Short mmCIF file of C-alpha atoms in Angstrom, two decimals:
data_model
loop_
_atom_site.label_atom_id
_atom_site.label_comp_id
_atom_site.label_asym_id
_atom_site.label_seq_id
_atom_site.Cartn_x
_atom_site.Cartn_y
_atom_site.Cartn_z
CA MET A 273 0.04 -0.09 0.37
CA LYS A 274 2.58 2.80 0.92
CA LYS A 275 4.64 1.39 -2.07
CA LEU A 276 1.70 2.14 -4.35
CA LEU A 277 1.12 5.87 -2.83
CA CYS A 278 5.14 6.43 -4.40
CA LEU A 279 3.92 6.34 -7.31
CA PRO A 280 1.38 9.08 -7.95
CA ILE A 281 4.20 11.09 -5.70
CA ALA A 282 6.63 10.15 -8.55
CA ALA A 283 4.81 10.91 -11.12
CA LEU A 284 4.04 14.27 -9.79
CA ILE A 285 7.45 15.30 -10.00
CA MET A 286 7.72 14.26 -13.44
CA LEU A 287 4.80 16.42 -14.34
CA CYS A 288 6.63 20.23 -12.08
CA SER A 289 10.07 19.09 -13.93
CA CYS A 290 7.89 19.39 -17.32
CA ALA A 291 6.93 23.13 -16.50
CA ASP A 292 11.01 24.36 -15.39
CA SER A 293 11.31 26.17 -18.73
CA SER A 294 8.68 28.31 -16.55
CA SER A 295 11.34 30.44 -15.51
CA GLU A 296 11.84 32.13 -17.93
CA HIS A 297 10.12 35.35 -16.88
CA ILE A 298 9.67 37.87 -19.37
CA LYS A 299 9.26 41.98 -19.61
CA THR A 300 7.75 43.96 -22.27
CA LEU A 301 7.52 48.29 -21.79
CA TYR A 302 7.62 51.02 -24.39
CA CYS A 303 10.11 53.23 -22.84
CA MET A 304 13.10 55.62 -25.14
CA ASP A 305 11.40 55.42 -28.31
CA THR A 306 11.46 51.79 -28.04
CA HIS A 307 10.41 48.49 -27.48
CA MET A 308 11.87 46.92 -24.39
CA THR A 309 12.06 43.52 -24.43
CA LEU A 310 13.75 41.83 -20.71
CA LYS A 311 13.94 38.03 -20.65
CA ALA A 312 15.59 36.59 -16.91
CA TYR A 313 16.05 33.19 -16.07
CA GLY A 314 15.50 31.86 -12.40
CA ASP A 315 13.48 32.44 -9.14
CA LYS A 316 15.11 35.81 -8.52
CA ALA A 317 14.45 37.33 -11.88
CA GLU A 318 10.76 38.57 -11.14
CA ALA A 319 11.72 40.52 -8.40
CA ALA A 320 14.75 41.86 -10.65
CA LEU A 321 12.83 42.45 -13.70
CA GLU A 322 10.11 44.97 -11.99
CA LYS A 323 13.03 46.31 -10.40
CA ALA A 324 14.79 46.78 -13.61
CA VAL A 325 11.83 48.49 -15.70
CA GLY A 326 11.70 50.61 -12.89
CA THR A 327 14.66 51.29 -13.45
CA LEU A 328 14.90 51.92 -17.43
CA VAL A 329 11.50 54.38 -16.42
CA ASP A 330 13.77 56.30 -14.45
CA LEU A 331 16.84 56.99 -16.60
CA ASP A 332 14.46 58.20 -19.57
CA ALA A 333 13.02 60.54 -17.51
CA LYS A 334 16.88 62.43 -16.76
CA TRP A 335 17.53 61.36 -19.83
CA SER A 336 14.65 62.53 -22.40
CA VAL A 337 15.47 65.88 -25.11
CA THR A 338 12.07 66.22 -25.35
CA ASN A 339 10.44 65.76 -21.57
CA THR A 340 11.05 69.11 -20.06
CA ASP A 341 11.09 67.89 -16.65
CA SER A 342 14.41 66.04 -17.34
CA GLU A 343 18.38 66.76 -16.53
CA ILE A 344 18.76 66.71 -20.11
CA TYR A 345 16.38 69.06 -20.63
CA LYS A 346 17.39 71.78 -18.38
CA VAL A 347 21.28 71.14 -19.16
CA ASN A 348 20.23 72.27 -23.17
CA HIS A 349 17.32 75.09 -21.27
CA ALA A 350 20.19 76.92 -19.35
CA GLY A 351 21.66 79.91 -21.02
CA GLY A 352 25.09 77.79 -20.98
CA GLY A 353 24.38 77.66 -16.88
CA THR A 354 26.09 74.87 -15.36
CA VAL A 355 22.64 72.50 -14.05
CA GLN A 356 23.14 69.64 -10.82
CA VAL A 357 22.66 66.09 -12.12
CA SER A 358 22.27 63.15 -11.44
CA PRO A 359 25.80 61.09 -10.14
CA GLU A 360 24.54 58.71 -13.54
CA THR A 361 23.66 61.61 -16.17
CA SER A 362 26.92 63.27 -15.41
CA GLU A 363 28.62 60.06 -15.70
CA LEU A 364 27.14 59.23 -18.92
CA VAL A 365 27.51 63.14 -20.24
CA SER A 366 31.04 62.44 -19.26
CA PHE A 367 31.46 59.04 -21.24
CA GLY A 368 29.35 61.08 -24.18
CA ARG A 369 31.72 63.98 -24.55
CA ASP A 370 34.96 61.99 -23.83
CA MET A 371 34.31 59.16 -26.34
CA TYR A 372 34.18 62.84 -28.99
CA GLU A 373 37.62 62.45 -28.85
CA LYS A 374 38.44 59.19 -28.81
CA SER A 375 35.96 57.97 -31.69
CA ASP A 376 38.47 60.87 -34.16
CA ARG A 377 35.39 63.15 -33.63
CA THR A 378 32.16 60.60 -35.62
CA LEU A 379 30.19 60.23 -32.60
CA ASP A 380 29.34 64.25 -30.97
CA ILE A 381 26.40 64.54 -28.61
CA SER A 382 25.56 67.79 -29.22
CA ILE A 383 24.15 66.63 -32.82
CA TYR A 384 21.11 67.08 -31.39
CA PRO A 385 20.29 70.62 -33.09
CA ILE A 386 21.12 69.12 -36.64
CA LEU A 387 18.84 65.86 -36.30
CA LEU A 388 15.96 68.43 -35.28
CA GLU A 389 16.80 70.62 -38.58
CA TRP A 390 15.93 67.06 -40.41
CA GLY A 391 13.17 66.91 -38.35
CA PHE A 392 14.47 62.65 -37.26
CA THR A 393 12.98 63.34 -33.41
CA ILE A 394 9.81 63.65 -34.36
CA HIS A 395 9.71 62.12 -37.27
CA TYR A 396 8.24 64.78 -39.55
CA TYR A 397 11.29 65.05 -42.65
CA LYS A 398 12.12 67.72 -44.34
CA VAL A 399 16.10 67.78 -46.67
CA PRO A 400 17.23 71.35 -44.76
CA ALA A 401 19.04 74.00 -46.70
CA GLN A 402 22.87 73.83 -46.78
CA GLU A 403 22.97 77.23 -45.73
CA ARG A 404 20.74 76.78 -41.92
CA ILE A 405 23.67 73.02 -41.05
CA SER A 406 26.55 75.51 -41.96
CA LYS A 407 24.74 78.25 -39.33
CA LEU A 408 24.14 75.03 -37.04
CA LEU A 409 26.95 73.35 -37.07
CA TRP A 410 29.16 75.93 -35.22
CA ASN A 411 27.81 75.45 -32.28
CA VAL A 412 28.33 71.42 -32.61
CA ASN A 413 31.61 70.14 -30.64
CA ALA A 414 31.42 67.88 -27.71
CA SER A 415 34.61 69.13 -25.91
CA LYS A 416 32.68 71.95 -25.19
CA ILE A 417 30.46 70.86 -22.79
CA GLY A 418 31.80 70.79 -18.64
CA VAL A 419 31.58 68.03 -16.65
CA ASN A 420 32.70 68.40 -12.97
CA SER A 421 31.52 67.40 -9.28
CA SER A 422 28.48 70.89 -9.68
CA GLY A 423 27.35 69.78 -12.70
CA VAL A 424 27.04 70.11 -16.23
CA THR A 425 27.05 72.99 -18.56
CA VAL A 426 26.78 73.33 -22.22
CA PRO A 427 27.11 76.79 -24.33
CA ALA A 428 23.76 78.83 -24.81
CA ASP A 429 23.75 77.95 -28.55
CA MET A 430 24.34 73.59 -27.74
CA MET A 431 21.81 71.34 -26.64
CA ILE A 432 23.14 68.31 -26.08
CA ASP A 433 21.05 64.00 -26.96
CA LEU A 434 22.35 61.28 -25.21
CA GLY A 435 20.13 58.95 -28.06
CA SER A 436 23.19 57.27 -29.01
CA VAL A 437 24.83 56.24 -25.79
CA ALA A 438 21.82 55.76 -24.13
CA LYS A 439 20.51 52.58 -24.01
CA GLY A 440 23.62 51.09 -24.21
CA ALA A 441 24.84 53.31 -21.04
CA ALA A 442 20.76 51.35 -19.67
CA SER A 443 21.36 48.32 -20.75
CA ASP A 444 24.93 47.84 -18.78
CA MET A 445 23.20 49.34 -15.44
CA ILE A 446 20.43 47.21 -15.38
CA CYS A 447 22.97 43.44 -16.46
CA GLY A 448 24.58 44.87 -13.28
CA GLU A 449 21.78 44.89 -11.38
CA LEU A 450 20.80 42.01 -11.97
CA ARG A 451 23.28 40.58 -11.65
CA LYS A 452 23.42 41.94 -8.43
CA ALA A 453 20.38 40.40 -6.95
CA GLY A 454 21.31 37.28 -8.55
CA VAL A 455 20.16 36.37 -11.95
CA GLU A 456 22.83 35.07 -13.51
CA SER A 457 21.07 34.64 -16.96
CA ALA A 458 19.14 36.92 -19.10
CA VAL A 459 19.07 38.43 -22.33
CA LEU A 460 17.60 42.48 -22.49
CA ASP A 461 16.41 43.85 -26.13
CA LEU A 462 16.49 47.90 -25.91
CA GLY A 463 15.43 48.25 -28.91
CA GLY A 464 17.76 46.88 -31.34
CA ASN A 465 20.60 46.98 -28.57
CA ILE A 466 21.79 43.34 -27.10
CA GLN A 467 22.94 42.73 -23.62
CA THR A 468 23.55 39.83 -22.85
CA LEU A 469 24.37 38.16 -19.09
CA GLY A 470 25.84 34.87 -19.00
CA SER A 471 24.42 32.00 -20.82
CA LYS A 472 22.14 30.81 -21.50
CA PRO A 473 21.07 27.94 -18.89
CA GLY A 474 20.67 24.28 -20.55
CA SER A 475 22.32 25.28 -23.83
CA GLY A 476 25.72 26.78 -23.69
CA LYS A 477 25.85 30.77 -26.10
CA TRP A 478 23.00 33.26 -26.32
CA LYS A 479 22.24 33.10 -30.63
CA ILE A 480 21.39 36.92 -31.71
CA GLY A 481 20.82 37.55 -34.91
CA ILE A 482 21.37 40.46 -36.85
CA ARG A 483 18.89 42.26 -38.19
CA ASP A 484 18.77 42.61 -42.44
CA PRO A 485 18.80 46.48 -43.29
CA GLU A 486 16.98 45.14 -47.05
CA GLY A 487 14.29 42.77 -46.05
CA SER A 488 12.65 41.59 -43.09
CA GLY A 489 15.53 38.53 -42.19
CA ILE A 490 18.09 38.92 -40.64
CA ILE A 491 21.75 38.36 -42.23
CA GLY A 492 23.18 36.66 -39.52
CA SER A 493 23.65 35.36 -36.39
CA VAL A 494 26.68 35.74 -33.47
CA SER A 495 26.62 33.49 -30.57
CA VAL A 496 28.36 35.02 -26.93
CA GLU A 497 28.03 34.84 -23.12
CA ASN A 498 28.64 38.13 -20.90
CA LYS A 499 28.42 40.29 -24.39
CA ALA A 500 27.20 43.16 -25.52
CA VAL A 501 25.53 43.15 -29.59
CA VAL A 502 24.41 46.95 -30.75
CA THR A 503 23.80 47.63 -34.47
CA SER A 504 24.16 50.55 -36.43
CA GLY A 505 21.98 51.45 -39.26
CA GLY A 506 20.63 54.02 -42.07
CA TYR A 507 17.82 52.10 -42.32
CA GLU A 508 16.61 52.21 -38.55
CA ARG A 509 15.45 55.66 -39.04
CA GLN A 510 15.16 57.39 -43.60
CA PHE A 511 13.05 58.87 -45.88
CA THR A 512 13.01 59.31 -49.45
CA GLU A 513 12.10 63.16 -50.86
CA ASN A 514 12.84 63.03 -54.85
CA GLY A 515 14.02 60.55 -55.42
CA LYS A 516 16.82 60.34 -52.73
CA THR A 517 17.37 58.37 -49.47
CA TYR A 518 18.50 60.32 -46.54
CA HIS A 519 19.13 57.48 -42.86
CA HIS A 520 19.42 59.46 -39.52
CA ILE A 521 22.82 59.45 -39.34
CA ILE A 522 25.02 62.40 -39.48
CA ASP A 523 28.12 63.04 -39.96
CA PRO A 524 29.20 65.68 -37.27
CA SER A 525 31.99 66.81 -40.04
CA THR A 526 28.95 67.11 -42.32
CA GLY A 527 26.17 67.78 -40.41
CA TRP A 528 24.81 65.48 -44.12
CA PRO A 529 23.72 62.30 -43.73
CA ALA A 530 27.06 59.80 -43.50
CA GLU A 531 27.44 58.37 -47.06
CA SER A 532 30.81 56.15 -45.96
CA GLY A 533 29.75 53.28 -48.03
CA LEU A 534 28.31 51.30 -44.82
CA VAL A 535 24.52 49.77 -44.84
CA SER A 536 24.70 48.48 -41.34
CA VAL A 537 27.46 47.67 -38.30
CA THR A 538 26.52 45.74 -35.37
CA VAL A 539 29.36 45.82 -32.31
CA ILE A 540 30.11 42.60 -30.56
CA GLY A 541 32.08 43.75 -26.64
CA ASP A 542 31.34 44.05 -22.79
CA SER A 543 29.88 47.75 -22.51
CA GLY A 544 26.75 48.01 -23.70
CA ARG A 545 27.42 51.94 -24.01
CA MET A 546 30.87 51.70 -26.09
CA CYS A 547 29.34 49.41 -28.21
CA ASP A 548 25.99 51.74 -28.42
CA ALA A 549 28.65 54.39 -29.84
CA LEU A 550 31.52 53.02 -31.63
CA SER A 551 28.65 51.42 -33.50
CA THR A 552 27.87 54.34 -35.05
CA SER A 553 31.29 55.88 -34.70
CA LEU A 554 31.69 52.89 -37.43
CA PHE A 555 29.17 53.70 -39.47
CA ILE A 556 29.96 57.04 -40.03
CA MET A 557 33.75 56.05 -40.34
CA GLY A 558 34.03 53.55 -43.63
CA ALA A 559 35.22 50.13 -44.03
CA GLU A 560 38.38 51.39 -44.64
CA LYS A 561 38.74 54.01 -41.18
CA ALA A 562 36.75 51.46 -38.86
CA TYR A 563 39.49 49.16 -40.02
CA HIS A 564 42.32 51.00 -38.76
CA TYR A 565 40.41 52.01 -35.49
CA TRP A 566 39.95 48.49 -34.89
CA ARG A 567 43.26 47.10 -35.09
CA LYS A 568 44.80 50.35 -33.18
CA THR A 569 41.99 50.30 -29.54
CA GLY A 570 41.30 46.66 -30.05
CA GLY A 571 39.10 45.78 -26.93
CA PHE A 572 36.17 44.61 -29.44
CA ASP A 573 34.93 42.45 -32.59
CA TYR A 574 32.86 43.72 -35.38
CA ILE A 575 30.49 42.76 -38.39
CA ALA A 576 30.18 45.31 -41.32
CA LEU A 577 28.41 45.28 -44.12
CA THR A 578 28.88 47.25 -47.13
CA LYS A 579 26.94 49.16 -49.83
CA SER A 580 28.57 46.23 -53.18
CA GLY A 581 26.88 42.91 -50.59
CA GLU A 582 30.44 41.91 -48.77
CA LEU A 583 29.98 41.60 -45.15
CA LEU A 584 33.49 42.13 -43.15
CA VAL A 585 33.63 40.25 -39.91
CA SER A 586 36.75 40.61 -37.37
CA SER A 587 38.59 37.96 -36.48
CA GLY A 588 37.98 38.44 -32.19
CA ILE A 589 34.53 37.36 -34.01
CA ALA A 590 34.47 34.97 -36.71
CA GLU A 591 34.16 31.69 -35.24
CA ASP A 592 31.12 32.63 -33.08
CA PHE A 593 29.64 34.69 -36.22
CA ASP A 594 26.72 31.83 -38.55
CA LEU A 595 25.74 33.33 -42.19
CA ASP A 596 21.78 32.65 -42.12
CA LYS A 597 21.16 30.25 -44.99
CA ASP A 598 18.62 32.74 -47.49
CA HIS A 599 21.85 34.75 -47.79
CA LYS A 600 24.88 32.57 -48.78
CA ASN A 601 25.14 34.97 -51.34
CA ILE A 602 26.89 37.65 -48.96
CA LYS A 603 30.47 38.03 -49.63
CA VAL A 604 32.70 37.10 -45.99
CA THR A 605 35.88 38.69 -45.49
CA VAL A 606 37.07 37.86 -42.04
CA VAL A 607 39.90 41.15 -41.06
CA LYS A 608 42.30 40.16 -38.68
CA MET B 64 -7.59 -3.98 -0.86
CA ILE B 65 -8.31 -4.51 -3.98
CA ARG B 66 -9.88 -1.97 -4.02
CA SER B 67 -7.77 0.57 -2.83
CA GLN B 68 -5.33 -0.43 -5.25
CA LYS B 69 -7.29 -0.07 -8.91
CA PHE B 70 -7.93 3.49 -7.19
CA TRP B 71 -4.15 4.24 -7.13
CA ILE B 72 -4.18 3.09 -10.10
CA ALA B 73 -6.30 5.24 -11.19
CA VAL B 74 -4.85 8.51 -10.18
CA CYS B 75 -1.34 7.72 -11.64
CA ALA B 76 -3.18 7.12 -15.11
CA VAL B 77 -4.79 10.09 -14.23
CA ILE B 78 -1.04 12.20 -13.41
CA PHE B 79 0.36 11.18 -16.62
CA ALA B 80 -3.12 11.44 -19.22
CA ALA B 81 -2.07 14.99 -18.43
CA GLY B 82 1.71 14.74 -17.89
CA LEU B 83 1.31 13.57 -21.74
CA ALA B 84 -1.32 15.46 -22.57
CA TRP B 85 0.38 18.88 -21.79
CA SER B 86 4.18 17.41 -23.22
CA ILE B 87 2.41 17.15 -26.01
CA ILE B 88 0.89 20.72 -26.22
CA LEU B 89 4.84 22.13 -25.41
CA LEU B 90 5.93 20.69 -28.07
CA THR B 91 3.23 21.52 -30.99
CA MET B 92 3.44 24.74 -29.18
CA SER B 93 6.93 26.36 -29.89
CA HIS B 94 6.36 24.45 -34.08
CA GLY B 95 2.61 26.49 -33.76
CA ASP B 96 2.54 29.49 -36.45
CA LYS B 97 1.83 31.96 -33.21
CA VAL B 98 2.07 35.52 -33.40
CA THR B 99 1.53 38.12 -30.43
CA VAL B 100 -0.17 41.58 -31.57
CA THR B 101 1.35 45.04 -28.63
CA ARG B 102 0.22 46.98 -28.15
CA ASP B 103 2.33 49.49 -25.25
CA GLY B 104 4.07 46.70 -24.44
CA VAL B 105 0.12 45.23 -23.53
CA VAL B 106 0.00 41.76 -25.52
CA LEU B 107 -3.31 42.40 -27.00
CA TYR B 108 -4.33 38.95 -29.25
CA THR B 109 -2.19 35.83 -28.80
CA LEU B 110 -3.61 34.01 -32.92
CA ASP B 111 -2.52 31.47 -34.11
CA LEU B 112 -1.95 31.76 -38.29
CA SER B 113 -2.77 28.86 -39.08
CA LYS B 114 -6.21 28.98 -38.25
CA GLU B 115 -7.42 32.06 -38.17
CA PRO B 116 -9.38 33.61 -41.29
CA ASP B 117 -8.14 36.06 -43.96
CA ARG B 118 -9.64 39.58 -41.82
CA GLU B 119 -8.11 42.74 -41.63
CA PHE B 120 -8.38 44.61 -37.98
CA THR B 121 -7.60 48.04 -36.94
CA VAL B 122 -5.43 48.55 -33.81
CA GLU B 123 -5.98 52.14 -32.76
CA TYR B 124 -2.80 54.48 -30.36
CA GLU B 125 -3.90 57.89 -28.86
CA GLY B 126 -6.14 58.42 -32.01
CA ARG B 127 -4.20 56.50 -34.93
CA LYS B 128 -4.95 54.16 -36.93
CA ASN B 129 -2.46 50.53 -37.95
CA VAL B 130 -4.78 48.27 -40.66
CA VAL B 131 -3.71 45.15 -39.59
CA GLU B 132 -4.68 41.74 -42.39
CA ILE B 133 -4.63 37.87 -42.01
CA LYS B 134 -4.04 36.50 -45.36
CA ASP B 135 -3.69 32.76 -46.20
CA GLY B 136 -1.95 31.83 -42.94
CA ARG B 137 -0.09 35.62 -42.96
CA ILE B 138 0.38 38.24 -41.01
CA ARG B 139 1.40 42.58 -42.04
CA VAL B 140 0.62 45.89 -41.33
CA LYS B 141 -1.35 46.74 -44.48
CA GLU B 142 -1.72 50.27 -43.52
CA ALA B 143 -0.86 52.89 -40.87
CA ASP B 144 -1.48 56.46 -40.54
CA CYS B 145 1.69 56.87 -38.47
CA PRO B 146 4.75 58.81 -40.41
CA ASP B 147 7.64 56.89 -41.56
CA HIS B 148 5.33 53.96 -42.17
CA VAL B 149 8.85 51.51 -41.50
CA CYS B 150 5.33 49.14 -40.53
CA VAL B 151 3.96 48.45 -43.81
CA ARG B 152 7.18 49.00 -45.48
CA THR B 153 8.75 45.60 -43.27
CA GLY B 154 6.52 44.30 -45.34
CA TRP B 155 4.64 40.29 -43.92
CA LEU B 156 5.93 39.54 -41.31
CA THR B 157 8.97 36.48 -40.99
CA ALA B 158 9.85 34.46 -38.05
CA LYS B 159 13.41 36.33 -36.74
CA ILE B 160 12.38 39.83 -37.23
CA PRO B 161 9.45 41.66 -35.57
CA ILE B 162 6.60 44.51 -37.38
CA VAL B 163 7.68 47.16 -35.24
CA CYS B 164 5.29 50.12 -34.98
CA LEU B 165 6.76 52.78 -32.80
CA PRO B 166 4.99 56.78 -33.55
CA ASN B 167 2.00 53.97 -32.70
CA ARG B 168 3.99 51.89 -29.49
CA LEU B 169 3.02 48.13 -31.88
CA VAL B 170 4.17 45.20 -32.08
CA ILE B 171 3.55 41.85 -34.41
CA GLU B 172 6.07 38.62 -33.27
CA TYR B 173 6.25 35.20 -33.80
CA ALA B 174 6.19 33.65 -30.36
CA ASP B 175 8.68 31.59 -31.35
CA SER B 176 12.09 31.06 -33.06
CA ASP B 177 15.89 29.76 -32.82
CA LEU B 178 16.46 33.66 -31.58
CA ASP B 179 17.44 35.10 -28.45
CA ALA B 180 16.94 38.48 -29.85
CA VAL B 181 17.83 39.68 -32.67
CA ALA B 182 20.32 43.49 -33.13
CA GLY B 183 19.43 46.15 -35.11
#
């Protein structure tokens, strides 16, 4: 009789083990003008994700360039005065300013007035007159941004926007929070900026697709763990006027959309904000300059798709890159 | 004695059958054509495209509209009054890339994919 009692208990245990996959926890939200999906695993995931959502909403409130209560809005409308900001804002402005020189002046967080003139921030597009662009370019120069213990200062005619680094920085922050809360496995998708924590439960590395700029599929995928994967491409936001297509990645040296011969650039590395910044920078640099930049600085890998349909893959990620089966016609070149 | 034995065997059989049924549901689900339609982070519909009849429906956000079309087991945004029409240009949904309308906060995506995320 007692032996028989074990059977239903055993059956119940089997039933419970079937439900193991339910330890995946997912949160989706709209934040920073984009769609975000946060996935984490294990019994600590749910509470940690709740907190991460709060952090994202809080960072958006601080960094939004349009919200009149945000710290960045106050900095932009202080008439050249210094504005006291939170440590995370001060840190990110400082990072953005330093990236200007570090990226050979391709990433400039003070490009915002030009983006505004093109209408990219409000989805109301137009091609500005060259005169207007030239005039606005006078006040685009991130090295004039002041950051110290008393706050952030930008010149009266300058406006900054953290859009090119905010999602990467936010993913770094919430990734750190999740790790601290004891979560060992997570994949964070902040509007196509991907950050992975640890490895995928049960199957090793995370498989992250790289969007095909031309169609609605992917060109390939990378297998990673504990890495950020960020792609920049003109296709993300663009419009066509008089038969010519204009995209949103503006070259700070000209004020016009970058025409570097690249269609998309993916950067893989440890730091989300660095990948975020560099994906934009390498796109603006073009294949040749990007290669030399990678050789010189290191610490990251990249995958660049050229207009002629060639895929340049840096040697550090080549083994973990898979070309999509529908794109076998793409020529893959491993750069060393 | 025999009666209680029969009872326990029946209990085991029921639990086993439930487990089997659940496993089958899980296995068939991961190979299905399940699509989710999400607005502003909230799932509005979960649709099985293999069973949906051809039809159109409208999703509204702050007065703006996206017309979603289901035809021959496929789904797309047919019309939209957003300024950039990225969602319409994406065309029919593929297994890998979601259809996204940022201004209207609409996302249509397959519930299953072998990818953990897509960068871009």
